[in-house]
Amino acid sequence: MTRHKLVVLAVVAALGAAAALWSTQTRKPDTDVPAAQPLVPGLQEAINDVSALRIVAPGNNTVATIERGDAGWTLKEKGGYAVDTAKVRDFLLSLAQARRIEAKTSNPELYARLGVADVAQGDATGTQIEIDGLAQPARLIVGENVQRGAGTFVREAGQAQSWQIDTNLAVERAPAKWLQPEIVDIAPSRVESVSIRHPEGAAIEIVQAPDDGAADFVLRTVPKGREPESEFAADAAAGLLSGLRLDDVAPAAQADPGETKVTTSTFVIDDGTTLTITSWKAGDKTLARLAATLDEDKAAAFVEQAQARAAREAASAAAAAQGAASSDAAATAPDETGDAAAADAPAPASTPAAPAVDPAADREQRLAAIRDGVEAMQAKFAQWTYTLPSYKASNLNKTLEDYLKPKA
């Protein structure tokens, strides 16, 4: 081999080594970037300025757009239904408190290992979160949690450097999980009766049980010769409104029963409120619409009873206080051998009388509170069709036969 060829080979080898070294260096974390910095600079101080939070799944699929407006926080993908504000705030706080503790790879070929590949890629595994309203909008790809200890891999969208942060971040991709879950919450003790009418078959009538019974509610419509499946068969249906939550929701115009036959369930409440649930099956789900109305005469009777009860309780409390004052006076009264100073001691102060209440004004105030509550429920219910949890929906879907023991 000639000397010229040897020189050429040496130059090529040197260039190759230099290229390899450069490539290796570009794959290393950027050690010049300071660690132990906030994950989202400025979020802690400006958390109340956040105007929107978006959750973007792989394939650039925006699954949740949580926006703050005049009506509070709502979810765009669910027609503007209210979201769980505590959940949103907790998530933003976890982002605000997270800190970058270690620089990781800046090599795009290694992003997938950490779950921080661009979500535009269909095979990406991370989730992009986007925060609007800050001086500098935040765009973060949240990847895998570390295998040992606490921490999550993240990368700013559009930036090469990835990071490990000091806490585990879990990003909820299911839109319904961001919703305010409670539909209504009425204690069973306030339910007077329930009527469930299916498209076919006998109606189910449930009423409060006698005071001497073990159960709270009983079936009123038990066919001759039949028995309830158990003494407590009716309690679950009567308790349906207690802690009733949604699994999902849609604008009423987008979720209509159409030609599907519906079940109508009516719950009569002690204060004159009536809640009507119109439900139907859609595949393996139960969809429902709710409506609230008020029986003014029954509401007035309820208020009169409440006023009478309050008056009795006030009289009882006053009598007890007067009795206690009399006992104290007797205990401190001087006897014949007591000294004159004790006799001259001032008498114990009497219990001040409770301020007088105008019964008519109190009645109107109580009635107004009931009316306002019914109007608020109806305003909430009127726009929506709810998907009910199966454990609650099963009480609406039962037929009368399901409440009874098998025929002998």
GROMACS .gro file of C-alpha atoms in nm:
model
  408
    1MET     CA    1   0.000   0.000   0.000
    2THR     CA    2   0.143   0.341  -0.094
    3ARG     CA    3   0.210   0.612   0.155
    4HIS     CA    4  -0.054   0.830  -0.012
    5LYS     CA    5  -0.323   0.566   0.047
    6LEU     CA    6  -0.218   0.529   0.410
    7VAL     CA    7  -0.257   0.903   0.464
    8VAL     CA    8  -0.603   0.900   0.306
    9LEU     CA    9  -0.715   0.610   0.525
   10ALA     CA   10  -0.584   0.785   0.835
   11VAL     CA   11  -0.777   1.101   0.751
   12VAL     CA   12  -1.096   0.903   0.688
   13ALA     CA   13  -1.056   0.718   1.018
   14ALA     CA   14  -1.002   1.044   1.203
   15LEU     CA   15  -1.310   1.198   1.047
   16GLY     CA   16  -1.513   0.890   1.137
   17ALA     CA   17  -1.398   0.903   1.496
   18ALA     CA   18  -1.482   1.271   1.516
   19ALA     CA   19  -1.827   1.208   1.373
   20ALA     CA   20  -1.888   0.926   1.619
   21LEU     CA   21  -1.778   1.146   1.907
   22TRP     CA   22  -2.007   1.427   1.791
   23SER     CA   23  -2.298   1.186   1.756
   24THR     CA   24  -2.239   1.048   2.103
   25GLN     CA   25  -2.227   1.394   2.253
   26THR     CA   26  -2.554   1.494   2.087
   27ARG     CA   27  -2.726   1.193   2.240
   28LYS     CA   28  -2.622   1.284   2.594
   29PRO     CA   29  -2.839   1.496   2.822
   30ASP     CA   30  -2.766   1.865   2.808
   31THR     CA   31  -2.572   1.904   3.132
   32ASP     CA   32  -2.557   2.279   3.087
   33VAL     CA   33  -2.932   2.303   3.148
   34PRO     CA   34  -2.991   2.373   3.520
   35ALA     CA   35  -3.186   2.109   3.709
   36ALA     CA   36  -3.411   2.150   4.017
   37GLN     CA   37  -3.617   2.409   3.832
   38PRO     CA   38  -3.998   2.428   3.819
   39LEU     CA   39  -4.151   2.204   3.556
   40VAL     CA   40  -4.380   2.489   3.447
   41PRO     CA   41  -4.213   2.821   3.535
   42GLY     CA   42  -4.461   3.081   3.657
   43LEU     CA   43  -4.753   2.841   3.705
   44GLN     CA   44  -4.735   2.850   4.086
   45GLU     CA   45  -4.772   3.229   4.090
   46ALA     CA   46  -5.027   3.252   3.807
   47ILE     CA   47  -5.236   2.941   3.866
   48ASN     CA   48  -5.553   3.152   3.891
   49ASP     CA   49  -5.480   3.296   3.546
   50VAL     CA   50  -5.508   2.960   3.370
   51SER     CA   51  -5.788   2.983   3.114
   52ALA     CA   52  -5.775   2.641   2.949
   53LEU     CA   53  -5.628   2.295   2.994
   54ARG     CA   54  -5.613   2.052   2.702
   55ILE     CA   55  -5.534   1.681   2.710
   56VAL     CA   56  -5.396   1.547   2.381
   57ALA     CA   57  -5.362   1.173   2.325
   58PRO     CA   58  -5.141   0.999   2.064
   59GLY     CA   59  -5.236   1.075   1.707
   60ASN     CA   60  -5.285   1.441   1.805
   61ASN     CA   61  -5.626   1.347   1.940
   62THR     CA   62  -5.751   1.618   2.176
   63VAL     CA   63  -5.963   1.419   2.419
   64ALA     CA   64  -6.041   1.692   2.674
   65THR     CA   65  -6.061   2.070   2.644
   66ILE     CA   66  -6.127   2.214   2.988
   67GLU     CA   67  -6.213   2.583   2.966
   68ARG     CA   68  -6.286   2.851   3.223
   69GLY     CA   69  -6.566   3.091   3.142
   70ASP     CA   70  -6.846   3.287   3.307
   71ALA     CA   71  -7.012   2.961   3.415
   72GLY     CA   72  -6.691   2.825   3.567
   73TRP     CA   73  -6.487   2.532   3.438
   74THR     CA   74  -6.654   2.327   3.164
   75LEU     CA   75  -6.563   2.046   2.924
   76LYS     CA   76  -6.595   2.133   2.557
   77GLU     CA   77  -6.612   1.769   2.442
   78LYS     CA   78  -6.922   1.717   2.660
   79GLY     CA   79  -7.117   2.015   2.536
   80GLY     CA   80  -6.990   2.250   2.804
   81TYR     CA   81  -7.090   2.038   3.105
   82ALA     CA   82  -6.939   2.143   3.438
   83VAL     CA   83  -6.614   1.976   3.539
   84ASP     CA   84  -6.488   1.877   3.881
   85THR     CA   85  -6.310   2.201   3.972
   86ALA     CA   86  -6.129   2.040   4.265
   87LYS     CA   87  -5.980   1.780   4.032
   88VAL     CA   88  -5.867   2.046   3.784
   89ARG     CA   89  -5.711   2.256   4.059
   90ASP     CA   90  -5.535   1.956   4.215
   91PHE     CA   91  -5.389   1.864   3.876
   92LEU     CA   92  -5.268   2.217   3.810
   93LEU     CA   93  -5.116   2.232   4.159
   94SER     CA   94  -4.930   1.907   4.100
   95LEU     CA   95  -4.784   2.058   3.782
   96ALA     CA   96  -4.699   2.384   3.959
   97GLN     CA   97  -4.517   2.203   4.240
   98ALA     CA   98  -4.328   1.957   4.018
   99ARG     CA   99  -3.958   2.022   3.965
  100ARG     CA  100  -3.708   1.903   3.707
  101ILE     CA  101  -3.442   1.706   3.891
  102GLU     CA  102  -3.241   1.534   3.618
  103ALA     CA  103  -3.182   1.594   3.249
  104LYS     CA  104  -3.242   1.287   3.036
  105THR     CA  105  -3.196   1.212   2.667
  106SER     CA  106  -3.220   1.468   2.390
  107ASN     CA  107  -3.198   1.198   2.122
  108PRO     CA  108  -3.534   1.158   1.940
  109GLU     CA  109  -3.455   0.793   1.878
  110LEU     CA  110  -3.469   0.732   2.253
  111TYR     CA  111  -3.786   0.931   2.333
  112ALA     CA  112  -4.008   0.625   2.298
  113ARG     CA  113  -3.826   0.453   2.584
  114LEU     CA  114  -3.933   0.731   2.817
  115GLY     CA  115  -4.278   0.777   2.666
  116VAL     CA  116  -4.206   1.132   2.552
  117ALA     CA  117  -4.224   1.090   2.174
  118ASP     CA  118  -4.429   1.349   1.986
  119VAL     CA  119  -4.800   1.273   2.026
  120ALA     CA  120  -4.842   1.335   1.654
  121GLN     CA  121  -4.705   0.984   1.615
  122GLY     CA  122  -4.977   0.724   1.623
  123ASP     CA  123  -4.761   0.480   1.819
  124ALA     CA  124  -4.666   0.734   2.086
  125THR     CA  125  -4.752   0.639   2.444
  126GLY     CA  126  -4.732   0.971   2.624
  127THR     CA  127  -4.993   1.243   2.674
  128GLN     CA  128  -4.951   1.609   2.587
  129ILE     CA  129  -5.095   1.870   2.820
  130GLU     CA  130  -5.142   2.227   2.709
  131ILE     CA  131  -5.203   2.517   2.947
  132ASP     CA  132  -5.330   2.855   2.828
  133GLY     CA  133  -5.347   3.181   3.020
  134LEU     CA  134  -4.987   3.198   3.137
  135ALA     CA  135  -4.735   3.454   3.016
  136GLN     CA  136  -4.576   3.164   2.828
  137PRO     CA  137  -4.823   2.889   2.731
  138ALA     CA  138  -4.707   2.546   2.848
  139ARG     CA  139  -4.691   2.241   2.619
  140LEU     CA  140  -4.563   1.929   2.793
  141ILE     CA  141  -4.545   1.565   2.691
  142VAL     CA  142  -4.589   1.346   2.999
  143GLY     CA  143  -4.435   1.003   2.964
  144GLU     CA  144  -4.364   0.701   3.181
  145ASN     CA  145  -4.313   0.698   3.556
  146VAL     CA  146  -3.969   0.594   3.672
  147GLN     CA  147  -3.936   0.230   3.773
  148ARG     CA  148  -3.794   0.300   4.117
  149GLY     CA  149  -3.902   0.576   4.351
  150ALA     CA  150  -4.109   0.875   4.251
  151GLY     CA  151  -4.075   1.059   3.925
  152THR     CA  152  -4.204   1.093   3.571
  153PHE     CA  153  -4.030   1.157   3.240
  154VAL     CA  154  -4.144   1.471   3.060
  155ARG     CA  155  -4.044   1.683   2.763
  156GLU     CA  156  -4.151   2.023   2.644
  157ALA     CA  157  -4.317   1.988   2.305
  158GLY     CA  158  -4.081   2.121   2.039
  159GLN     CA  159  -3.776   2.094   2.266
  160ALA     CA  160  -3.511   1.822   2.237
  161GLN     CA  161  -3.426   1.790   2.606
  162SER     CA  162  -3.626   1.545   2.819
  163TRP     CA  163  -3.640   1.548   3.196
  164GLN     CA  164  -3.715   1.348   3.505
  165ILE     CA  165  -3.934   1.534   3.753
  166ASP     CA  166  -3.965   1.470   4.125
  167THR     CA  167  -4.324   1.344   4.136
  168ASN     CA  168  -4.552   1.094   3.966
  169LEU     CA  169  -4.788   1.259   3.720
  170ALA     CA  170  -5.100   1.077   3.604
  171VAL     CA  171  -5.290   1.243   3.319
  172GLU     CA  172  -5.656   1.142   3.287
  173ARG     CA  173  -5.742   1.080   2.921
  174ALA     CA  174  -6.106   0.975   2.970
  175PRO     CA  175  -6.314   1.293   2.924
  176ALA     CA  176  -6.597   1.177   3.151
  177LYS     CA  177  -6.355   1.140   3.442
  178TRP     CA  178  -6.307   1.518   3.445
  179LEU     CA  179  -6.680   1.588   3.489
  180GLN     CA  180  -6.855   1.701   3.806
  181PRO     CA  181  -6.999   1.359   3.891
  182GLU     CA  182  -7.289   1.439   4.123
  183ILE     CA  183  -7.635   1.458   3.965
  184VAL     CA  184  -7.847   1.481   4.278
  185ASP     CA  185  -7.824   1.375   4.641
  186ILE     CA  186  -8.146   1.324   4.838
  187ALA     CA  187  -8.146   1.108   5.149
  188PRO     CA  188  -8.381   0.806   5.146
  189SER     CA  189  -8.543   0.934   5.465
  190ARG     CA  190  -8.689   1.222   5.263
  191VAL     CA  191  -8.845   0.998   4.998
  192GLU     CA  192  -9.214   0.932   5.058
  193SER     CA  193  -9.293   0.712   4.760
  194VAL     CA  194  -9.155   0.575   4.434
  195SER     CA  195  -9.345   0.471   4.124
  196ILE     CA  196  -9.170   0.284   3.840
  197ARG     CA  197  -9.359   0.223   3.516
  198HIS     CA  198  -9.203   0.013   3.242
  199PRO     CA  199  -9.331   0.006   2.882
  200GLU     CA  200  -9.477  -0.338   2.954
  201GLY     CA  201  -9.577  -0.511   3.273
  202ALA     CA  202  -9.723  -0.402   3.602
  203ALA     CA  203  -9.621  -0.080   3.773
  204ILE     CA  204  -9.400  -0.091   4.080
  205GLU     CA  205  -9.522   0.114   4.374
  206ILE     CA  206  -9.295   0.166   4.675
  207VAL     CA  207  -9.392   0.348   4.994
  208GLN     CA  208  -9.243   0.413   5.335
  209ALA     CA  209  -9.266   0.114   5.567
  210PRO     CA  210  -9.455   0.120   5.897
  211ASP     CA  211  -9.246   0.233   6.191
  212ASP     CA  212  -9.248  -0.115   6.341
  213GLY     CA  213  -9.085  -0.272   6.034
  214ALA     CA  214  -8.716  -0.352   5.992
  215ALA     CA  215  -8.706  -0.214   5.637
  216ASP     CA  216  -8.747   0.152   5.545
  217PHE     CA  217  -8.966   0.089   5.240
  218VAL     CA  218  -9.211  -0.175   5.122
  219LEU     CA  219  -9.372  -0.281   4.797
  220ARG     CA  220  -9.732  -0.169   4.778
  221THR     CA  221  -9.804  -0.364   4.460
  222VAL     CA  222  -9.761  -0.727   4.560
  223PRO     CA  223  -9.986  -0.958   4.355
  224LYS     CA  224 -10.217  -1.189   4.545
  225GLY     CA  225 -10.040  -1.507   4.648
  226ARG     CA  226  -9.691  -1.364   4.597
  227GLU     CA  227  -9.425  -1.239   4.840
  228PRO     CA  228  -9.145  -0.983   4.812
  229GLU     CA  229  -8.806  -1.133   4.733
  230SER     CA  230  -8.685  -1.001   5.070
  231GLU     CA  231  -8.800  -0.770   5.345
  232PHE     CA  232  -8.557  -0.507   5.215
  233ALA     CA  233  -8.631  -0.551   4.843
  234ALA     CA  234  -8.763  -0.197   4.799
  235ASP     CA  235  -8.496  -0.007   4.993
  236ALA     CA  236  -8.239   0.014   4.712
  237ALA     CA  237  -8.485   0.164   4.463
  238ALA     CA  238  -8.604   0.422   4.717
  239GLY     CA  239  -8.241   0.514   4.784
  240LEU     CA  240  -8.154   0.569   4.418
  241LEU     CA  241  -8.140   0.949   4.457
  242SER     CA  242  -7.889   0.925   4.740
  243GLY     CA  243  -7.550   1.011   4.594
  244LEU     CA  244  -7.669   0.966   4.234
  245ARG     CA  245  -7.367   1.022   4.008
  246LEU     CA  246  -7.310   1.009   3.636
  247ASP     CA  247  -7.089   0.779   3.434
  248ASP     CA  248  -7.115   1.012   3.134
  249VAL     CA  249  -7.328   1.294   2.996
  250ALA     CA  250  -7.433   1.441   2.662
  251PRO     CA  251  -7.646   1.736   2.553
  252ALA     CA  252  -8.010   1.626   2.547
  253ALA     CA  253  -8.040   1.706   2.178
  254GLN     CA  254  -7.760   1.460   2.101
  255ALA     CA  255  -7.895   1.173   2.313
  256ASP     CA  256  -8.265   1.123   2.253
  257PRO     CA  257  -8.458   0.798   2.305
  258GLY     CA  258  -8.621   0.835   1.965
  259GLU     CA  259  -8.849   0.536   1.909
  260THR     CA  260  -8.704   0.347   2.205
  261LYS     CA  261  -8.960   0.271   2.473
  262VAL     CA  262  -8.885   0.439   2.802
  263THR     CA  263  -8.930   0.368   3.172
  264THR     CA  264  -9.075   0.646   3.388
  265SER     CA  265  -8.979   0.657   3.755
  266THR     CA  266  -9.134   0.912   3.990
  267PHE     CA  267  -8.990   1.001   4.331
  268VAL     CA  268  -9.207   1.205   4.568
  269ILE     CA  269  -9.006   1.396   4.828
  270ASP     CA  270  -9.131   1.516   5.167
  271ASP     CA  271  -9.108   1.889   5.082
  272GLY     CA  272  -9.338   1.866   4.778
  273THR     CA  273  -9.063   1.811   4.522
  274THR     CA  274  -9.121   1.544   4.259
  275LEU     CA  275  -8.828   1.406   4.061
  276THR     CA  276  -8.911   1.218   3.743
  277ILE     CA  277  -8.652   1.001   3.570
  278THR     CA  278  -8.715   0.897   3.211
  279SER     CA  279  -8.473   0.616   3.128
  280TRP     CA  280  -8.399   0.380   2.841
  281LYS     CA  281  -8.142   0.124   2.738
  282ALA     CA  282  -7.872   0.201   2.479
  283GLY     CA  283  -7.670  -0.115   2.435
  284ASP     CA  284  -7.544  -0.215   2.777
  285LYS     CA  285  -7.588   0.138   2.916
  286THR     CA  286  -7.885   0.308   3.078
  287LEU     CA  287  -7.948   0.666   2.969
  288ALA     CA  288  -8.173   0.899   3.164
  289ARG     CA  289  -8.326   1.243   3.172
  290LEU     CA  290  -8.442   1.404   3.493
  291ALA     CA  291  -8.707   1.664   3.567
  292ALA     CA  292  -8.798   1.843   3.890
  293THR     CA  293  -9.140   1.990   3.974
  294LEU     CA  294  -9.299   2.129   4.289
  295ASP     CA  295  -9.641   2.069   4.444
  296GLU     CA  296  -9.703   2.408   4.607
  297ASP     CA  297  -9.977   2.281   4.841
  298LYS     CA  298  -9.759   2.000   4.968
  299ALA     CA  299  -9.464   2.236   5.006
  300ALA     CA  300  -9.681   2.472   5.214
  301ALA     CA  301  -9.791   2.184   5.438
  302PHE     CA  302  -9.429   2.075   5.478
  303VAL     CA  303  -9.327   2.427   5.582
  304GLU     CA  304  -9.612   2.450   5.835
  305GLN     CA  305  -9.501   2.122   5.991
  306ALA     CA  306  -9.140   2.244   5.999
  307GLN     CA  307  -9.246   2.570   6.167
  308ALA     CA  308  -9.452   2.385   6.427
  309ARG     CA  309  -9.160   2.154   6.499
  310ALA     CA  310  -8.923   2.451   6.532
  311ALA     CA  311  -9.166   2.621   6.773
  312ARG     CA  312  -9.188   2.310   6.989
  313GLU     CA  313  -8.810   2.276   6.997
  314ALA     CA  314  -8.769   2.644   7.088
  315ALA     CA  315  -9.026   2.614   7.369
  316SER     CA  316  -8.857   2.301   7.499
  317ALA     CA  317  -8.516   2.470   7.495
  318ALA     CA  318  -8.656   2.776   7.674
  319ALA     CA  319  -8.818   2.560   7.940
  320ALA     CA  320  -8.493   2.370   7.993
  321ALA     CA  321  -8.299   2.695   8.024
  322GLN     CA  322  -8.552   2.836   8.272
  323GLY     CA  323  -8.535   2.517   8.476
  324ALA     CA  324  -8.157   2.535   8.488
  325ALA     CA  325  -8.172   2.899   8.597
  326SER     CA  326  -8.417   2.816   8.875
  327SER     CA  327  -8.192   2.534   8.997
  328ASP     CA  328  -7.893   2.767   9.005
  329ALA     CA  329  -8.092   3.025   9.201
  330ALA     CA  330  -8.203   2.767   9.456
  331ALA     CA  331  -7.849   2.639   9.500
  332THR     CA  332  -7.713   2.986   9.574
  333ALA     CA  333  -8.001   3.115   9.793
  334PRO     CA  334  -7.893   3.189  10.158
  335ASP     CA  335  -8.039   2.981  10.440
  336GLU     CA  336  -8.139   3.116  10.781
  337THR     CA  337  -7.781   3.090  10.906
  338GLY     CA  338  -7.633   3.260  10.600
  339ASP     CA  339  -7.479   3.599  10.629
  340ALA     CA  340  -7.637   3.921  10.512
  341ALA     CA  341  -7.390   3.961  10.229
  342ALA     CA  342  -7.516   3.646  10.065
  343ALA     CA  343  -7.870   3.772  10.095
  344ASP     CA  344  -7.773   4.096   9.926
  345ALA     CA  345  -7.603   3.918   9.631
  346PRO     CA  346  -7.759   3.997   9.293
  347ALA     CA  347  -7.993   3.738   9.146
  348PRO     CA  348  -7.862   3.530   8.855
  349ALA     CA  349  -7.928   3.688   8.520
  350SER     CA  350  -8.220   3.534   8.336
  351THR     CA  351  -8.167   3.371   7.997
  352PRO     CA  352  -8.235   3.630   7.726
  353ALA     CA  353  -8.542   3.557   7.523
  354ALA     CA  354  -8.493   3.446   7.166
  355PRO     CA  355  -8.571   3.718   6.913
  356ALA     CA  356  -8.927   3.707   6.789
  357VAL     CA  357  -8.978   3.544   6.449
  358ASP     CA  358  -9.247   3.665   6.213
  359PRO     CA  359  -9.424   3.338   6.121
  360ALA     CA  360  -9.549   3.471   5.788
  361ALA     CA  361  -9.208   3.599   5.681
  362ASP     CA  362  -9.043   3.277   5.798
  363ARG     CA  363  -9.298   3.075   5.600
  364GLU     CA  364  -9.228   3.267   5.280
  365GLN     CA  365  -8.853   3.238   5.331
  366ARG     CA  366  -8.876   2.861   5.371
  367LEU     CA  367  -9.104   2.825   5.068
  368ALA     CA  368  -8.871   3.041   4.859
  369ALA     CA  369  -8.577   2.817   4.950
  370ILE     CA  370  -8.769   2.508   4.835
  371ARG     CA  371  -8.875   2.678   4.510
  372ASP     CA  372  -8.520   2.794   4.441
  373GLY     CA  373  -8.390   2.442   4.497
  374VAL     CA  374  -8.639   2.291   4.254
  375GLU     CA  375  -8.572   2.559   3.993
  376ALA     CA  376  -8.197   2.504   4.022
  377MET     CA  377  -8.237   2.129   3.976
  378GLN     CA  378  -8.464   2.172   3.675
  379ALA     CA  379  -8.227   2.423   3.515
  380LYS     CA  380  -7.945   2.171   3.557
  381PHE     CA  381  -8.142   1.868   3.437
  382ALA     CA  382  -8.319   2.022   3.137
  383GLN     CA  383  -8.018   2.034   2.905
  384TRP     CA  384  -7.868   1.690   2.960
  385THR     CA  385  -7.897   1.317   2.911
  386TYR     CA  386  -7.703   1.120   3.171
  387THR     CA  387  -7.545   0.777   3.154
  388LEU     CA  388  -7.617   0.619   3.491
  389PRO     CA  389  -7.388   0.381   3.681
  390SER     CA  390  -7.504   0.022   3.639
  391TYR     CA  391  -7.549  -0.034   4.013
  392LYS     CA  392  -7.799   0.253   4.024
  393ALA     CA  393  -7.960   0.186   3.687
  394SER     CA  394  -8.040  -0.172   3.784
  395ASN     CA  395  -8.301  -0.039   4.026
  396LEU     CA  396  -8.480   0.138   3.741
  397ASN     CA  397  -8.458  -0.162   3.508
  398LYS     CA  398  -8.606  -0.418   3.748
  399THR     CA  399  -8.956  -0.539   3.671
  400LEU     CA  400  -9.211  -0.620   3.940
  401GLU     CA  401  -9.126  -0.987   3.895
  402ASP     CA  402  -8.766  -0.912   3.995
  403TYR     CA  403  -8.889  -0.788   4.332
  404LEU     CA  404  -9.084  -1.106   4.408
  405LYS     CA  405  -9.001  -1.458   4.516
  406PRO     CA  406  -9.043  -1.718   4.240
  407LYS     CA  407  -9.392  -1.854   4.201
  408ALA     CA  408  -9.454  -2.166   4.405
   0.00000   0.00000   0.00000
